[in-house]
Coordinates of C-alpha atoms in Angstrom, one line a residue:
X15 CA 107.4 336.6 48.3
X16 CA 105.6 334.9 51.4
X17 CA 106.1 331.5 50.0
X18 CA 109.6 332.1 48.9
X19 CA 110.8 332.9 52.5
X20 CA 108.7 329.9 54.1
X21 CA 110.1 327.7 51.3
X22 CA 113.9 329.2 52.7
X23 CA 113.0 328.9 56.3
X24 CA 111.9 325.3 56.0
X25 CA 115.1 324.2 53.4
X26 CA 117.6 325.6 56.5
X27 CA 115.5 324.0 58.7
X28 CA 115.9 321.1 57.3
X29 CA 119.9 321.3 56.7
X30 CA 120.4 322.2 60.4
X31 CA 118.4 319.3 61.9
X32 CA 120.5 316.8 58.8
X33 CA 123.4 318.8 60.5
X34 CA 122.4 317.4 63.8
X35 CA 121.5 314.3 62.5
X36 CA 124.9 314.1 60.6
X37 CA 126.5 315.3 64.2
X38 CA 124.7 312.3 66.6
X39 CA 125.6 309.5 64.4
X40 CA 129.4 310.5 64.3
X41 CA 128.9 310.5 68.0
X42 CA 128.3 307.0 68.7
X43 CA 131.8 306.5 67.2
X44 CA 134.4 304.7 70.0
X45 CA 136.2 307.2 71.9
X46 CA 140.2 307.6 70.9
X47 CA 141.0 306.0 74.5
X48 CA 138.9 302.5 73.2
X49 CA 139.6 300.3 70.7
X50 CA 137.5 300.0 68.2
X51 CA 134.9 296.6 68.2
X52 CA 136.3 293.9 66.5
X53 CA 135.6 294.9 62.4
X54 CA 135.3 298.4 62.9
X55 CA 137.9 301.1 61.5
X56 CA 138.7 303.9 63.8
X57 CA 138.6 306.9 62.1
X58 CA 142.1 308.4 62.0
X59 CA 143.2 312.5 60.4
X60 CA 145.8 310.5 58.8
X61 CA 144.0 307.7 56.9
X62 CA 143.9 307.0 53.1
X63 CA 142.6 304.6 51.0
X64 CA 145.0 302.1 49.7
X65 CA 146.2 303.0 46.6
X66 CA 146.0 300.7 43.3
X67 CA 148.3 297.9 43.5
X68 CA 149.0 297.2 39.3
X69 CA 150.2 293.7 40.2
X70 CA 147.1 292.3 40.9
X71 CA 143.8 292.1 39.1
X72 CA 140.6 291.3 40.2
X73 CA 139.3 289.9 37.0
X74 CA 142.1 287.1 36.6
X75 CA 142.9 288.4 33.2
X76 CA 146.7 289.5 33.7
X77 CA 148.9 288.4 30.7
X78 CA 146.4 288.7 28.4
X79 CA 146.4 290.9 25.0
X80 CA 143.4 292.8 24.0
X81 CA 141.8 294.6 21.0
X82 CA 139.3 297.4 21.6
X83 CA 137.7 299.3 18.4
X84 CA 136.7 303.1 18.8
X85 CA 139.5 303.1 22.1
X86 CA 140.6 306.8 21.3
X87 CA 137.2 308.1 23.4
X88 CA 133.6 307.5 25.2
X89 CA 133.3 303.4 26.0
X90 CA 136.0 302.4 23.9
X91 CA 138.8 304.2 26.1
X92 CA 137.0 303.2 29.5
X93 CA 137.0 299.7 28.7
X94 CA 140.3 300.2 27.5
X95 CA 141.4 301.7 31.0
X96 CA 140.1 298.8 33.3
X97 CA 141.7 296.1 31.1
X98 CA 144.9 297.9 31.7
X99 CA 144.3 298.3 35.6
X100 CA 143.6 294.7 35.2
X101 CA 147.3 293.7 33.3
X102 CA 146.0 293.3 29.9
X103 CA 147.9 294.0 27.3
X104 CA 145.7 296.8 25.1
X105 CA 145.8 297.5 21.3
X106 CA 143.7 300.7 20.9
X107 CA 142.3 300.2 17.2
X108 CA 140.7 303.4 15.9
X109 CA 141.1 305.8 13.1
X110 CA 141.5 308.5 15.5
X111 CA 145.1 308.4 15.9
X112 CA 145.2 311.3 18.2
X113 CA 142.8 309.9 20.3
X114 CA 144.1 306.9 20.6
X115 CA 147.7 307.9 21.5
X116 CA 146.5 310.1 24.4
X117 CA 144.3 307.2 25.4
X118 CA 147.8 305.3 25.6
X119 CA 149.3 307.7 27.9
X120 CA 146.3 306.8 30.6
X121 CA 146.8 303.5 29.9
X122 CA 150.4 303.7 30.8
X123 CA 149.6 306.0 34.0
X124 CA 147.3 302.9 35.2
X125 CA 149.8 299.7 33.9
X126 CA 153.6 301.1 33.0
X127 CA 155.2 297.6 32.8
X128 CA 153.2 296.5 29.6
X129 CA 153.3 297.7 26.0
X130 CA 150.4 299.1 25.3
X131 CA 149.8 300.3 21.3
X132 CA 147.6 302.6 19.2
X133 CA 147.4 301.1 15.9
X134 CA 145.0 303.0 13.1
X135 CA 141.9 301.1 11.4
X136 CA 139.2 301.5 9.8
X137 CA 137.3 299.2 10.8
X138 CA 134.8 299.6 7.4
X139 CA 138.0 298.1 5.6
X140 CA 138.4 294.8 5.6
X141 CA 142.5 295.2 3.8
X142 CA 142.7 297.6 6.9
X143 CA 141.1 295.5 9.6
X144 CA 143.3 293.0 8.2
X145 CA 146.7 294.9 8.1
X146 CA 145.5 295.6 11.7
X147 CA 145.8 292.0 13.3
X148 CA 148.7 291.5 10.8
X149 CA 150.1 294.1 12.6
X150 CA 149.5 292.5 16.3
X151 CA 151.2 289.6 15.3
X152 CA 154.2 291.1 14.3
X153 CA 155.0 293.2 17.1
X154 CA 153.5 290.7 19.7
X155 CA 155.1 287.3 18.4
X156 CA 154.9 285.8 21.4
X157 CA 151.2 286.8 22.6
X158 CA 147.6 285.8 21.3
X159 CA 144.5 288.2 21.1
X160 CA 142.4 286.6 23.4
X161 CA 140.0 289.4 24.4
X162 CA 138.5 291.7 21.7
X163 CA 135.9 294.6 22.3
X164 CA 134.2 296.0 19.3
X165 CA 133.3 299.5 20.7
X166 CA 133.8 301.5 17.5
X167 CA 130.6 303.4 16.3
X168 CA 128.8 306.0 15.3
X169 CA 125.5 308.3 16.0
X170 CA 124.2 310.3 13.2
X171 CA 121.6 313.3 14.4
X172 CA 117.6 312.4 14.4
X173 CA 116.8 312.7 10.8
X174 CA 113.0 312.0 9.6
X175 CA 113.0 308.8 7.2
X176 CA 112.1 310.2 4.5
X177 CA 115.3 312.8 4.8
X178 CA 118.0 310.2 5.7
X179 CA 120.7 310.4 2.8
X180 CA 121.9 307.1 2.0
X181 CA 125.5 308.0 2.5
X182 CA 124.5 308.6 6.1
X183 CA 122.9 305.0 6.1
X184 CA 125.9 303.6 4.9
X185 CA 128.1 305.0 6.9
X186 CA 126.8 304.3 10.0
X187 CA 125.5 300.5 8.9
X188 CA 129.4 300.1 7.5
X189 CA 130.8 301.4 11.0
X190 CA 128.6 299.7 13.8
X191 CA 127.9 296.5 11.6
X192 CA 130.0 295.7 9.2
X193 CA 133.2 297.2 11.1
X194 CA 131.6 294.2 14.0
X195 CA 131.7 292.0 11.8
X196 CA 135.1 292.6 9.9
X197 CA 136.8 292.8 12.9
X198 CA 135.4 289.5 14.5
X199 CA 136.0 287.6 11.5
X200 CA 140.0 288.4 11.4
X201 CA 140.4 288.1 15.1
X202 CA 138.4 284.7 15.0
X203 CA 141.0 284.0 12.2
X204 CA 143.8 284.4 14.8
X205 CA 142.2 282.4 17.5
X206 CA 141.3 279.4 15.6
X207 CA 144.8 279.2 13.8
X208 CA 146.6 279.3 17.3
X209 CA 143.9 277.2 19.3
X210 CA 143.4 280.3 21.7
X211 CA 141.3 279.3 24.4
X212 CA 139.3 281.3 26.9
X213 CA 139.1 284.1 24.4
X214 CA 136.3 286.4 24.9
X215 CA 134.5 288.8 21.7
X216 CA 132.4 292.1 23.7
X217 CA 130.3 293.6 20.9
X218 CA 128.9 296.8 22.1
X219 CA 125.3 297.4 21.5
X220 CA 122.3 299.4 22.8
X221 CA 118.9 299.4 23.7
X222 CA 117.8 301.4 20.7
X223 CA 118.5 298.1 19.2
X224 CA 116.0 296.4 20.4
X225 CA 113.3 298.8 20.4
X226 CA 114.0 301.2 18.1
X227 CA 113.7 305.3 18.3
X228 CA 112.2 307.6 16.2
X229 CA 114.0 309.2 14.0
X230 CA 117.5 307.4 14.6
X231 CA 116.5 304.7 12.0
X232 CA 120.0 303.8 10.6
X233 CA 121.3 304.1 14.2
X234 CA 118.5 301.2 15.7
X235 CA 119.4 299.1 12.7
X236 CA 123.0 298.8 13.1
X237 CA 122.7 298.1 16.3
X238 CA 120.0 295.7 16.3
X239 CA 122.2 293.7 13.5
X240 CA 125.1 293.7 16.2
X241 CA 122.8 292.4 18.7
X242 CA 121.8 289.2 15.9
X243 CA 124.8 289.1 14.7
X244 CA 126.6 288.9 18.7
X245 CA 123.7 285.9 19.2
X246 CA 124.5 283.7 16.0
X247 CA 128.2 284.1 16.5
X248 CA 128.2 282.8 20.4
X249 CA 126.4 279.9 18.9
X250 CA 128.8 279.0 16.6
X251 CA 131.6 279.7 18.5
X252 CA 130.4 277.9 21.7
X253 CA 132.5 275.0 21.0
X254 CA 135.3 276.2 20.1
X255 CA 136.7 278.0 23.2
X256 CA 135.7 281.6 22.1
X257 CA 132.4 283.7 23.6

């Protein structure tokens, strides 16, 4: 009990002289009859920070139409949301198709003006991957994916070796691989045939990847293909206007 009430004494001892501390810095502040030295901000009741102006973008990538895989949640839909802040066009590809549409409703909250879509896929499908960019270029005639993030995956729970079914191998090498792949090869498809330049492929990894974790075996491998996969396809793509 003795320690527990020195332990308490010396924690509000602590708060009150940060208090102080807190207190003698805001002190040094310009008074409200000064002005404030010359790239300094006086403080004000009534300040707020600027809000988001959607017709600019700090990136430089306005005017552009994107695919993201797996956009109905987690990374997919965050990457999703800053290439809409930054006036990109978004196609949110995933076979959630109630994720995806309320992922469309944040993207119109951040960008309004542009037309934003949630198109399903299964990205383990090549006919549906396929029907998917067949799809884009229907309804977006006079635009060109330029910017594609494969973001769709999957995590299946830490299963011994010796215990991993090999539906559960498949499903998970057919999702974060081959759904990479699929997608990459269709949308490289549509660049090449319309001499997109500038274009940009983001293949979402991990660091299991490259150094593995027990017990998430098929996990590690699917994502340390991406990571080969990412490497031999920048190389052959170097030249042609696509990383």
């Amino acid at each position: 009990m003795l320690k527990i009430r020195q332990y308490v004494f010396w924690l509000v001892l602590c708060c009150i002289i940060t208090g102080r501390a807190s207190s003698a810095d805001d002190s040094v502040d310009s008074s409200p009859s000064e002005s404030p030295p010359e790239g300094r901000i006086a403080k004000s009741d009534t300040y707020s920070k600027p809000e988001y102006d959607p017709g600019t973008s700090s990136l430089e990538l306005q005017g552009r139409l994107a695919i993201v895989t797996g956009g109905a949640s987690g990374i997919g839909r965050s990457v999703a949301m800053v290439l809409a802040r930054e006036n990109v066009t978004v196609i949110v590809a995933d076979i959630n198709e109630t994720g995806g549409e309320q992922t469309i409703k944040y993207l119109k909250m951040l960008s309004s003006h542009l037309r934003h879509r949630a198109i399903y896929v299964d990205v383990r499908n090549s006919t549906s991957v396929e029907f998917l960019i067949q799809c884009i270029e229907l309804q977006y005639i006079n635009m060109t994916i330029s910017i594609v993030v494969n973001s769709a995956g999957i995590l299946h729970e830490i299963t011994p070796v010796v215990n991993l079914t090999d539906n559960t191998f498949d499903n998970v090498i057919s999702t974060n691989l081959k759904g990479t792949f699929l997608v990459t090869k269709e949308a490289v498809k549509h660049m090449l045939a319309r001499n997109v330049t500038g274009a940009a492929i983001v293949n979402i990894a991990s660091i299991l990847g490259k150094g593995g974790f027990p017990g998430l075996s098929a996990y590690t491998a699917s994502k340390g293909g991406v990571v080969a996969f990412t490497k031999a396809i920048a190389v052959e793509l170097a030249t042609k206007g696509i990383r």
